[in-house]
Amino acid sequence: MTETTEIDTSFEQFSLHPRLTKGVERLNYKKPTPVQQQAIGPAIAGTDLLVCAETGSGKTAAFLLPIIQKLLLDEAPNSSTRALIMAPTRELARQIVKNAKMLTQYSHLEIGQITGGDQLKYQKALLRKNPEIVVSTPGRLLELIQHNAADLSDLEVLVLDEADRMLDMGLSEDVLKIAEACNKDRQTMLFSATLNPRGMASVIDKVLRDPQTLEVNSVREQQQHIVQQRVLVDDSEHKSKCLAAILDKETFHKALVFANTRSQVQKLYGYLHYKGINTGVLHGDMGQDERNHVMYRYRRDQIQVLVATDVAARGLDVDGVELVINFDLARNPEDYIHRIGRTGRAGKGGRAISFVTPYDWNLMIRIENFINTKFEAINVSGLQARFKGPKKIKSSGKVAGTKKKKLDKKEAKGKNRLRDKKNIGKPKAKINLGDGMAPAPIKKT
Ligand code: AMP
C-alpha cells in the first residue's frame, strides 16, 4: 500500500507565535495564499529568498509574517532597527505599514515609516526610538543614513519589495548603498513581479547570499483572471470620447484610468469631472497629504474613478477596482502588468481595456508577446476609429498598396555618379545572373 502525505495548507504548519496568530485571525486570513505557502517556511528558516510573485498575491504577508515571527521569538530590547522593508513608492510603503500594524496589533512591536514628503526632523526623532520594523522608500532613508540618523548595524532582515520597479525608477544605486550600510549577517528577501529586468542580476549578486528562487506565478498565469481588451483609437480627442462613453455605459464598482503624463492626467480629470463622472486624480506633483486624501476617498468609495500616472500602478491594493483603462498605453510590458494588476486582486475577476493609436501598435504587440496573450478587440459603439490596424503585409514583405518610389531623373543621376566615384580604379565585374545563380564574386587583382 502506498502512503500519501497530506500537505498542510493551513497557517498552523508555520507554528506562528500566538500574538501573530491573533493578528492573522483579525485580518481574517483563513489559509496561506500560494506565495505565502511557498515563502513563509524557508523565510522563517532564515534562507535568503528571490521571489517572483503576482501583485495582489498576498506577498506582503509572505514577508511580514516571517519577520514578525522572528522578532517575537527572539526578543532583543536593546537593538536598533531589526527589519527594514524597502518599497519603490510612498503609497506602497504606507500600505505595507498598514498591513504590518494590523499584524502586530497584539504585540509590542513598533513600525516606522520613512518616506519622502514628511519632515526630516520628525523622521530623525522617529528613528531615535528604534522601531523594530522600518518601512521606507530608498531616497529618504539614504539621506538619513548620510545624516547618521539611521542605524542599520543590528539589522536582521532586509526586504526589497517590487525590486524591478525600484530598478526601473533608477533607484538601484540608492538601494545598493543602503544594503551596504546594513548588517552583513542579515537575511535578505527580494520580491519582484519579473526577475529579468536589466540590472537585476547585479543587485541580486550584491544583496543576496545563496538565495532560494521561488517563481510562484508565470507572467501569463498572473493575468489569467483578467479580461484584457483593446480599443483602436485615432487621437487624444477620440480617446477622451471613448473613455467617457465606456465609463458611462459599463458597470463597475471602481475604475482606475492610467495616463502617461501628469498634465494628461490633470486634463482628463477636468474632462471627466465636466462630464459629471465622480473622479479623483493622483500624480507625483501632488503633496503627500493630498495624495493620501485622494486614496482615502477612493478606498471608501467616495470616488468611483481615479485618474492616475504610474505612481498608482505598483502594489496598491484597493478593494473593488473592477476596471483598469490604459488611456495611454503603458510604456513597457512590465508597467502594463503592474497597471492591470490593480484589478483582479486576490484571485477576483477584473477587466483591462487599452487604447491603441497607430503609434502604439508595435508597443501593443510587444506587450502581447511578453504576456503571451492576445488582447480581445472591442469597439465603443458609435465611436469607431478610422485606424483599423496596420495595413496587411504582402508575402513579398511589402505593405499592400505601397509602390516603390520612382527616383526622378536628377536623383537617379546623382546615385549613378556616386557609385561610379566609389568604383574608380576597380575592374568592372561581370555579373552572371543566369540559372538563378548568385552573382559571381569579383576577383581581386
Ligand atoms: P498583497 O499582494 O500583499 O498586496 O495582498 C493582496 C490582498 O490579499 C490584500 O488585500 C491582503 O490583505 C489579502 N491577503 C493576503 N494574504 C491573504 C490570505 N492568506 N487570505 C486572504 N487574503 C489575503
Short mmCIF file of C-alpha atoms and ligand atoms in Angstrom, two decimals:
data_model
loop_
_atom_site.label_atom_id
_atom_site.label_comp_id
_atom_site.label_asym_id
_atom_site.label_seq_id
_atom_site.Cartn_x
_atom_site.Cartn_y
_atom_site.Cartn_z
CA MET A 1 0.00 0.00 0.00
CA THR A 2 1.37 3.45 -0.82
CA GLU A 3 1.19 6.10 1.82
CA THR A 4 0.14 9.59 0.84
CA THR A 5 1.36 12.53 2.87
CA GLU A 6 -1.11 15.37 3.03
CA ILE A 7 0.43 18.80 2.62
CA ASP A 8 -0.61 21.12 5.40
CA THR A 9 -2.17 24.16 3.77
CA SER A 10 -3.16 25.98 6.95
CA PHE A 11 -1.26 28.66 8.85
CA GLU A 12 -0.78 26.10 11.64
CA GLN A 13 2.09 24.47 9.70
CA PHE A 14 4.26 27.54 10.50
CA SER A 15 3.68 27.35 14.28
CA LEU A 16 3.24 31.10 14.40
CA HIS A 17 3.60 32.94 17.70
CA PRO A 18 0.17 33.20 19.43
CA ARG A 19 0.23 37.01 19.21
CA LEU A 20 0.87 36.81 15.50
CA THR A 21 -1.81 34.16 15.02
CA LYS A 22 -4.27 36.56 16.63
CA GLY A 23 -3.27 39.24 14.09
CA VAL A 24 -3.72 36.80 11.21
CA GLU A 25 -7.16 35.86 12.53
CA ARG A 26 -8.07 39.51 12.92
CA LEU A 27 -7.28 40.03 9.23
CA ASN A 28 -9.48 37.05 8.51
CA TYR A 29 -6.78 35.17 6.62
CA LYS A 30 -8.01 31.58 6.69
CA LYS A 31 -5.22 29.86 4.78
CA PRO A 32 -1.96 30.89 3.13
CA THR A 33 -2.04 32.10 -0.46
CA PRO A 34 0.34 30.21 -2.84
CA VAL A 35 3.19 32.70 -2.35
CA GLN A 36 2.76 32.51 1.41
CA GLN A 37 2.62 28.71 1.27
CA GLN A 38 5.96 28.64 -0.55
CA ALA A 39 7.85 31.51 1.04
CA ILE A 40 6.97 31.56 4.75
CA GLY A 41 8.66 28.24 5.66
CA PRO A 42 12.07 28.99 4.09
CA ALA A 43 11.87 32.60 5.28
CA ILE A 44 11.32 31.50 8.89
CA ALA A 45 14.27 29.13 8.45
CA GLY A 46 16.42 32.19 7.64
CA THR A 47 17.09 31.48 3.95
CA ASP A 48 17.66 34.36 1.53
CA LEU A 49 14.82 34.42 -0.99
CA LEU A 50 14.31 35.62 -4.51
CA VAL A 51 10.56 35.59 -5.11
CA CYS A 52 8.72 36.23 -8.35
CA ALA A 53 5.10 36.74 -7.37
CA GLU A 54 1.95 38.30 -8.66
CA THR A 55 0.96 41.69 -7.30
CA GLY A 56 -2.14 41.04 -5.25
CA SER A 57 -1.00 37.51 -4.42
CA GLY A 58 -0.53 38.18 -0.73
CA LYS A 59 3.22 38.75 -0.94
CA THR A 60 3.20 41.45 1.76
CA ALA A 61 2.17 38.92 4.40
CA ALA A 62 4.62 36.44 2.82
CA PHE A 63 7.48 38.60 4.12
CA LEU A 64 5.77 40.23 7.11
CA LEU A 65 4.75 37.02 8.84
CA PRO A 66 8.28 35.54 8.96
CA ILE A 67 9.71 38.90 10.08
CA ILE A 68 7.19 39.32 12.89
CA GLN A 69 7.61 35.68 13.91
CA LYS A 70 11.37 36.15 14.22
CA LEU A 71 11.09 39.41 16.16
CA LEU A 72 8.57 37.93 18.59
CA LEU A 73 10.53 34.73 19.20
CA ASP A 74 13.95 36.36 19.73
CA GLU A 75 13.42 39.41 21.86
CA ALA A 76 16.23 41.97 21.52
CA PRO A 77 15.13 45.02 23.52
CA ASN A 78 18.41 46.91 23.08
CA SER A 79 18.67 46.55 19.32
CA SER A 80 18.40 49.32 16.80
CA THR A 81 16.14 48.66 13.77
CA ARG A 82 15.78 44.90 13.29
CA ALA A 83 13.90 44.68 9.99
CA LEU A 84 13.92 47.03 7.01
CA ILE A 85 11.45 46.85 4.14
CA MET A 86 12.14 48.99 1.08
CA ALA A 87 9.43 49.83 -1.43
CA PRO A 88 9.52 52.00 -4.58
CA THR A 89 6.67 54.40 -3.77
CA ARG A 90 5.23 56.16 -0.74
CA GLU A 91 1.82 54.64 -1.36
CA LEU A 92 3.17 51.13 -1.34
CA ALA A 93 5.22 51.88 1.78
CA ARG A 94 2.10 53.20 3.53
CA GLN A 95 0.19 50.09 2.59
CA ILE A 96 2.92 47.83 3.95
CA VAL A 97 2.95 49.84 7.20
CA LYS A 98 -0.81 49.46 7.50
CA ASN A 99 -0.59 45.72 6.97
CA ALA A 100 2.29 45.43 9.45
CA LYS A 101 0.37 47.41 12.09
CA MET A 102 -2.62 45.12 11.73
CA LEU A 103 -0.49 42.01 12.07
CA THR A 104 1.45 43.33 15.09
CA GLN A 105 -1.52 44.85 16.91
CA TYR A 106 -1.35 42.26 19.71
CA SER A 107 2.39 42.71 20.25
CA HIS A 108 4.77 45.40 21.50
CA LEU A 109 6.48 45.73 18.08
CA GLU A 110 6.73 49.24 16.64
CA ILE A 111 6.63 50.12 12.94
CA GLY A 112 8.21 53.27 11.50
CA GLN A 113 7.54 54.76 8.09
CA ILE A 114 10.35 56.73 6.44
CA THR A 115 9.29 58.21 3.12
CA GLY A 116 9.83 61.45 1.25
CA GLY A 117 7.40 64.30 1.82
CA ASP A 118 7.49 64.12 5.64
CA GLN A 119 9.78 66.36 7.66
CA LEU A 120 13.30 65.11 8.20
CA LYS A 121 13.43 66.19 11.86
CA TYR A 122 10.38 64.10 12.76
CA GLN A 123 11.84 61.14 11.00
CA LYS A 124 15.12 61.53 12.88
CA ALA A 125 13.15 61.57 16.13
CA LEU A 126 11.19 58.52 15.00
CA LEU A 127 14.38 56.59 14.26
CA ARG A 128 15.85 57.52 17.66
CA LYS A 129 13.04 55.46 19.19
CA ASN A 130 14.39 52.42 17.34
CA PRO A 131 11.21 50.95 15.90
CA GLU A 132 11.78 47.24 15.30
CA ILE A 133 10.46 47.43 11.73
CA VAL A 134 11.14 50.30 9.34
CA VAL A 135 9.35 50.63 6.01
CA SER A 136 10.89 53.12 3.64
CA THR A 137 11.43 54.42 0.16
CA PRO A 138 15.15 54.41 -0.73
CA GLY A 139 15.85 58.13 -1.29
CA ARG A 140 14.80 59.42 2.12
CA LEU A 141 16.38 56.56 4.03
CA LEU A 142 19.69 57.14 2.30
CA GLU A 143 19.52 60.80 3.29
CA LEU A 144 19.01 59.79 6.92
CA ILE A 145 21.87 57.30 6.75
CA GLN A 146 24.09 60.08 5.41
CA HIS A 147 23.00 62.25 8.39
CA ASN A 148 23.97 59.37 10.70
CA ALA A 149 20.36 59.22 11.81
CA ALA A 150 19.65 55.62 10.84
CA ASP A 151 21.42 52.72 12.49
CA LEU A 152 21.18 49.51 10.49
CA SER A 153 24.05 47.70 12.17
CA ASP A 154 21.72 45.35 14.09
CA LEU A 155 19.50 44.64 11.10
CA GLU A 156 18.29 41.04 10.96
CA VAL A 157 16.06 41.09 7.88
CA LEU A 158 16.12 43.23 4.74
CA VAL A 159 13.24 43.10 2.24
CA LEU A 160 13.29 44.67 -1.22
CA ASP A 161 9.69 44.80 -2.38
CA GLU A 162 8.83 45.48 -6.05
CA ALA A 163 12.55 45.36 -6.76
CA ASP A 164 12.06 45.55 -10.53
CA ARG A 165 10.22 48.83 -10.13
CA MET A 166 12.97 50.26 -7.95
CA LEU A 167 15.45 49.44 -10.71
CA ASP A 168 13.15 50.97 -13.31
CA MET A 169 12.96 54.16 -11.30
CA GLY A 170 16.74 54.40 -11.24
CA LEU A 171 16.90 53.61 -7.51
CA SER A 172 19.31 50.70 -7.71
CA GLU A 173 22.31 52.76 -6.63
CA ASP A 174 20.46 54.04 -3.57
CA VAL A 175 19.28 50.52 -2.76
CA LEU A 176 22.81 49.16 -3.03
CA LYS A 177 24.22 51.92 -0.84
CA ILE A 178 21.59 51.21 1.81
CA ALA A 179 22.26 47.46 1.62
CA GLU A 180 25.94 48.30 2.09
CA ALA A 181 25.06 50.14 5.34
CA CYS A 182 23.14 47.13 6.69
CA ASN A 183 24.45 44.43 8.98
CA LYS A 184 26.26 41.89 6.78
CA ASP A 185 24.81 38.89 8.64
CA ARG A 186 21.24 39.73 7.86
CA GLN A 187 18.71 37.69 5.91
CA THR A 188 17.55 39.28 2.62
CA MET A 189 14.35 38.69 0.65
CA LEU A 190 13.79 40.20 -2.77
CA PHE A 191 10.29 40.33 -4.27
CA SER A 192 9.62 41.23 -7.86
CA ALA A 193 6.90 40.73 -10.46
CA THR A 194 9.58 39.90 -13.02
CA LEU A 195 13.07 38.63 -12.35
CA ASN A 196 14.82 39.56 -15.56
CA PRO A 197 14.89 43.32 -15.99
CA ARG A 198 18.25 44.85 -16.85
CA GLY A 199 20.44 45.41 -13.82
CA MET A 200 18.61 42.85 -11.66
CA ALA A 201 21.41 40.28 -11.86
CA SER A 202 23.94 42.63 -10.32
CA VAL A 203 21.57 43.66 -7.50
CA ILE A 204 20.81 40.00 -6.78
CA ASP A 205 24.52 39.29 -6.76
CA LYS A 206 25.32 42.09 -4.36
CA VAL A 207 22.50 41.81 -1.83
CA LEU A 208 21.53 38.13 -1.64
CA ARG A 209 23.53 35.19 -0.32
CA ASP A 210 22.80 31.80 -1.83
CA PRO A 211 19.16 32.64 -2.41
CA GLN A 212 16.39 30.14 -2.96
CA THR A 213 14.34 31.19 -6.00
CA LEU A 214 10.57 30.87 -5.84
CA GLU A 215 8.64 31.52 -9.02
CA VAL A 216 5.09 31.47 -7.81
CA ASN A 217 3.27 32.50 -10.96
CA SER A 218 4.44 32.88 -14.51
CA VAL A 219 3.59 36.23 -16.06
CA ARG A 220 0.80 34.60 -18.05
CA GLU A 221 -0.72 32.81 -15.09
CA GLN A 222 -0.74 36.08 -13.22
CA GLN A 223 -3.20 37.65 -15.61
CA GLN A 224 -5.47 34.72 -16.36
CA HIS A 225 -8.39 36.03 -14.37
CA ILE A 226 -8.23 39.47 -16.01
CA VAL A 227 -10.09 40.04 -19.29
CA GLN A 228 -7.74 42.08 -21.49
CA GLN A 229 -9.18 44.11 -24.34
CA ARG A 230 -8.10 46.81 -26.76
CA VAL A 231 -9.89 49.66 -28.48
CA LEU A 232 -8.35 51.21 -31.60
CA VAL A 233 -8.34 55.00 -31.38
CA ASP A 234 -7.22 57.84 -33.63
CA ASP A 235 -6.01 60.63 -31.37
CA SER A 236 -6.31 62.21 -27.96
CA GLU A 237 -9.73 63.73 -28.57
CA HIS A 238 -11.10 60.43 -29.81
CA LYS A 239 -9.63 58.68 -26.78
CA SER A 240 -11.33 61.12 -24.40
CA LYS A 241 -14.70 60.49 -26.02
CA CYS A 242 -14.22 56.71 -25.86
CA LEU A 243 -13.19 56.98 -22.20
CA ALA A 244 -16.26 58.98 -21.21
CA ALA A 245 -18.50 56.57 -23.15
CA ILE A 246 -17.01 53.47 -21.52
CA LEU A 247 -17.23 54.96 -18.04
CA ASP A 248 -20.80 55.98 -18.73
CA LYS A 249 -22.04 52.68 -20.20
CA GLU A 250 -20.12 49.95 -18.41
CA THR A 251 -20.96 48.73 -14.94
CA PHE A 252 -18.12 48.54 -12.44
CA HIS A 253 -17.60 49.21 -8.79
CA LYS A 254 -14.44 51.30 -9.20
CA ALA A 255 -12.27 52.15 -12.20
CA LEU A 256 -8.66 53.22 -12.50
CA VAL A 257 -7.55 55.19 -15.57
CA PHE A 258 -3.86 55.47 -16.41
CA ALA A 259 -2.24 58.20 -18.48
CA ASN A 260 1.50 58.70 -19.01
CA THR A 261 1.97 62.34 -18.00
CA ARG A 262 0.88 64.48 -15.10
CA SER A 263 -0.58 67.11 -17.42
CA GLN A 264 -2.61 64.49 -19.29
CA VAL A 265 -3.91 63.10 -16.01
CA GLN A 266 -4.90 66.57 -14.88
CA LYS A 267 -6.64 67.29 -18.19
CA LEU A 268 -8.59 64.03 -18.06
CA TYR A 269 -9.63 64.71 -14.51
CA GLY A 270 -11.11 68.07 -15.60
CA TYR A 271 -12.81 66.47 -18.59
CA LEU A 272 -14.42 63.61 -16.65
CA HIS A 273 -15.46 65.96 -13.90
CA TYR A 274 -17.14 68.15 -16.52
CA LYS A 275 -18.91 65.03 -17.85
CA GLY A 276 -20.40 64.51 -14.39
CA ILE A 277 -18.30 61.42 -13.54
CA ASN A 278 -17.23 61.10 -9.90
CA THR A 279 -13.47 61.32 -10.44
CA GLY A 280 -10.30 61.75 -8.38
CA VAL A 281 -6.74 62.40 -9.50
CA LEU A 282 -3.35 61.09 -8.36
CA HIS A 283 0.12 62.03 -9.61
CA GLY A 284 3.58 62.76 -8.31
CA ASP A 285 3.23 66.57 -8.38
CA MET A 286 0.64 66.47 -5.61
CA GLY A 287 1.60 66.94 -1.96
CA GLN A 288 1.63 63.85 0.24
CA ASP A 289 -1.44 64.96 2.23
CA GLU A 290 -3.40 65.47 -0.95
CA ARG A 291 -2.33 62.06 -2.25
CA ASN A 292 -3.32 60.38 0.99
CA HIS A 293 -6.66 62.15 0.99
CA VAL A 294 -7.48 61.00 -2.54
CA MET A 295 -6.55 57.42 -1.74
CA TYR A 296 -8.64 57.56 1.44
CA ARG A 297 -11.68 58.71 -0.53
CA TYR A 298 -11.08 56.16 -3.29
CA ARG A 299 -10.83 53.29 -0.80
CA ARG A 300 -14.04 54.40 0.88
CA ASP A 301 -15.95 54.55 -2.40
CA GLN A 302 -16.31 58.32 -2.25
CA ILE A 303 -14.60 58.44 -5.64
CA GLN A 304 -15.58 55.97 -8.34
CA VAL A 305 -12.96 56.71 -10.98
CA LEU A 306 -9.33 57.51 -10.23
CA VAL A 307 -7.18 59.01 -12.99
CA ALA A 308 -3.51 58.45 -12.28
CA THR A 309 0.04 58.24 -13.55
CA ASP A 310 2.13 55.16 -12.83
CA VAL A 311 2.52 56.22 -9.17
CA ALA A 312 -0.67 54.21 -8.69
CA ALA A 313 0.49 51.26 -10.75
CA ARG A 314 2.60 49.43 -8.23
CA GLY A 315 1.43 47.31 -5.40
CA LEU A 316 -1.60 49.44 -4.49
CA ASP A 317 -4.27 47.27 -3.03
CA VAL A 318 -7.70 48.86 -3.32
CA ASP A 319 -10.75 46.69 -2.99
CA GLY A 320 -13.31 46.71 -5.78
CA VAL A 321 -11.26 48.01 -8.72
CA GLU A 322 -13.06 46.11 -11.46
CA LEU A 323 -11.88 48.08 -14.45
CA VAL A 324 -8.47 49.42 -15.47
CA ILE A 325 -8.30 51.64 -18.54
CA ASN A 326 -4.99 52.45 -20.19
CA PHE A 327 -5.87 55.80 -21.71
CA ASP A 328 -2.21 55.91 -22.73
CA LEU A 329 -0.68 52.50 -23.30
CA ALA A 330 1.94 51.65 -20.66
CA ARG A 331 5.46 52.47 -21.82
CA ASN A 332 6.66 48.88 -21.45
CA PRO A 333 5.26 45.40 -20.74
CA GLU A 334 6.36 45.41 -17.08
CA ASP A 335 4.45 48.63 -16.37
CA TYR A 336 1.46 47.17 -18.20
CA ILE A 337 1.45 44.14 -15.90
CA HIS A 338 1.61 46.33 -12.83
CA ARG A 339 -1.18 48.58 -14.00
CA ILE A 340 -3.61 45.81 -14.76
CA GLY A 341 -2.63 44.07 -11.52
CA ARG A 342 -4.68 46.76 -9.73
CA THR A 343 -7.76 44.83 -10.80
CA GLY A 344 -8.36 41.12 -10.27
CA ARG A 345 -6.80 41.31 -6.79
CA ALA A 346 -6.61 38.17 -4.64
CA GLY A 347 -7.91 35.97 -7.48
CA LYS A 348 -11.04 38.03 -8.20
CA GLY A 349 -12.01 38.76 -11.81
CA GLY A 350 -11.22 42.06 -13.47
CA ARG A 351 -11.10 43.79 -16.82
CA ALA A 352 -8.41 45.90 -18.51
CA ILE A 353 -9.04 47.99 -21.62
CA SER A 354 -6.13 49.59 -23.50
CA PHE A 355 -6.48 52.38 -26.04
CA VAL A 356 -4.22 51.81 -29.03
CA THR A 357 -3.33 54.58 -31.50
CA PRO A 358 -1.41 53.90 -34.74
CA TYR A 359 1.75 54.93 -32.86
CA ASP A 360 1.12 52.36 -30.12
CA TRP A 361 0.63 49.36 -32.40
CA ASN A 362 4.16 47.95 -32.17
CA LEU A 363 4.29 48.50 -28.42
CA MET A 364 0.98 46.68 -28.08
CA ILE A 365 2.41 43.70 -29.98
CA ARG A 366 5.42 43.74 -27.65
CA ILE A 367 3.14 43.66 -24.63
CA GLU A 368 1.03 40.85 -26.12
CA ASN A 369 4.15 38.82 -26.81
CA PHE A 370 5.50 39.43 -23.34
CA ILE A 371 2.36 38.30 -21.57
CA ASN A 372 1.73 35.67 -24.24
CA THR A 373 -1.89 36.76 -24.61
CA LYS A 374 -3.72 38.44 -27.46
CA PHE A 375 -5.97 41.34 -26.49
CA GLU A 376 -9.60 40.96 -27.44
CA ALA A 377 -10.54 43.67 -29.96
CA ILE A 378 -13.60 45.69 -28.96
CA ASN A 379 -15.26 48.88 -30.24
CA VAL A 380 -17.03 51.67 -28.46
CA SER A 381 -20.38 51.89 -30.20
CA GLY A 382 -20.78 55.00 -32.31
CA LEU A 383 -17.09 55.88 -31.88
CA GLN A 384 -15.30 53.62 -34.36
CA ALA A 385 -11.77 54.70 -35.19
CA ARG A 386 -10.57 55.47 -38.70
CA PHE A 387 -7.48 53.49 -37.72
CA LYS A 388 -8.12 49.80 -38.34
CA GLY A 389 -4.67 48.42 -37.55
CA PRO A 390 -1.63 48.36 -39.82
CA LYS A 391 -2.07 47.52 -43.49
CA LYS A 392 -1.64 43.85 -44.40
CA ILE A 393 1.87 42.80 -45.36
CA LYS A 394 2.12 41.00 -48.75
CA SER A 395 4.16 37.81 -48.92
CA SER A 396 6.87 39.91 -50.60
CA GLY A 397 7.25 41.72 -47.27
CA LYS A 398 5.86 44.95 -48.70
CA VAL A 399 2.91 46.74 -47.17
CA ALA A 400 -0.03 46.26 -49.54
CA GLY A 401 -0.86 49.24 -51.66
CA THR A 402 2.54 50.89 -51.44
CA LYS A 403 4.67 51.28 -54.55
CA LYS A 404 8.38 51.66 -54.65
CA LYS A 405 9.09 55.34 -55.06
CA LYS A 406 10.37 56.09 -58.54
CA LEU A 407 13.55 58.12 -58.48
CA ASP A 408 13.35 61.27 -60.53
CA LYS A 409 16.00 61.73 -63.19
CA LYS A 410 18.14 64.02 -61.05
CA GLU A 411 18.20 61.63 -58.08
CA ALA A 412 18.98 58.68 -60.33
CA LYS A 413 21.80 60.55 -61.95
CA GLY A 414 23.23 61.55 -58.58
CA LYS A 415 23.19 57.92 -57.47
CA ASN A 416 24.99 56.77 -60.58
CA ARG A 417 27.64 59.33 -60.16
CA LEU A 418 28.29 58.35 -56.54
CA ARG A 419 28.58 54.69 -57.44
CA ASP A 420 30.92 55.48 -60.28
CA LYS A 421 33.10 57.52 -57.97
CA LYS A 422 33.30 54.67 -55.43
CA ASN A 423 34.36 52.23 -58.14
CA ILE A 424 37.10 54.37 -59.66
CA GLY A 425 40.13 52.20 -60.23
CA LYS A 426 38.24 48.92 -59.72
CA PRO A 427 37.81 46.47 -62.59
CA LYS A 428 34.28 46.10 -63.88
CA ALA A 429 32.68 42.91 -62.55
CA LYS A 430 30.93 40.50 -64.83
CA ILE A 431 27.62 39.66 -63.29
CA ASN A 432 26.10 36.36 -64.25
CA LEU A 433 22.53 36.01 -63.11
CA GLY A 434 21.73 33.08 -65.36
CA ASP A 435 20.09 29.94 -63.87
CA GLY A 436 19.10 31.85 -60.76
CA MET A 437 22.69 31.80 -59.53
CA ALA A 438 24.19 34.41 -57.27
CA PRO A 439 26.40 36.99 -58.92
CA ALA A 440 29.92 35.73 -59.50
CA PRO A 441 32.33 37.09 -56.90
CA ILE A 442 34.53 39.94 -58.02
CA LYS A 443 38.07 38.68 -58.27
CA LYS A 444 40.74 40.80 -56.68
CA THR A 445 43.63 41.52 -58.96
P1 AMP B 1 -0.75 41.85 -1.41
O1 AMP B 1 -0.33 41.07 -2.62
O2 AMP B 1 0.16 41.63 -0.26
O3 AMP B 1 -0.95 43.30 -1.75
O4 AMP B 1 -2.19 41.28 -0.93
C1 AMP B 1 -3.34 41.39 -1.71
C2 AMP B 1 -4.59 41.25 -0.85
O5 AMP B 1 -4.73 39.93 -0.38
C3 AMP B 1 -4.60 42.14 0.38
O6 AMP B 1 -5.89 42.71 0.49
C4 AMP B 1 -4.36 41.20 1.52
O7 AMP B 1 -4.95 41.65 2.73
C5 AMP B 1 -5.04 39.95 1.02
N1 AMP B 1 -4.44 38.72 1.61
C6 AMP B 1 -3.16 38.47 1.86
N2 AMP B 1 -2.99 37.23 2.37
C7 AMP B 1 -4.21 36.68 2.45
C8 AMP B 1 -4.71 35.42 2.89
N3 AMP B 1 -3.90 34.48 3.34
N4 AMP B 1 -6.03 35.21 2.84
C9 AMP B 1 -6.86 36.16 2.35
N5 AMP B 1 -6.47 37.37 1.92
C10 AMP B 1 -5.15 37.64 1.96
#
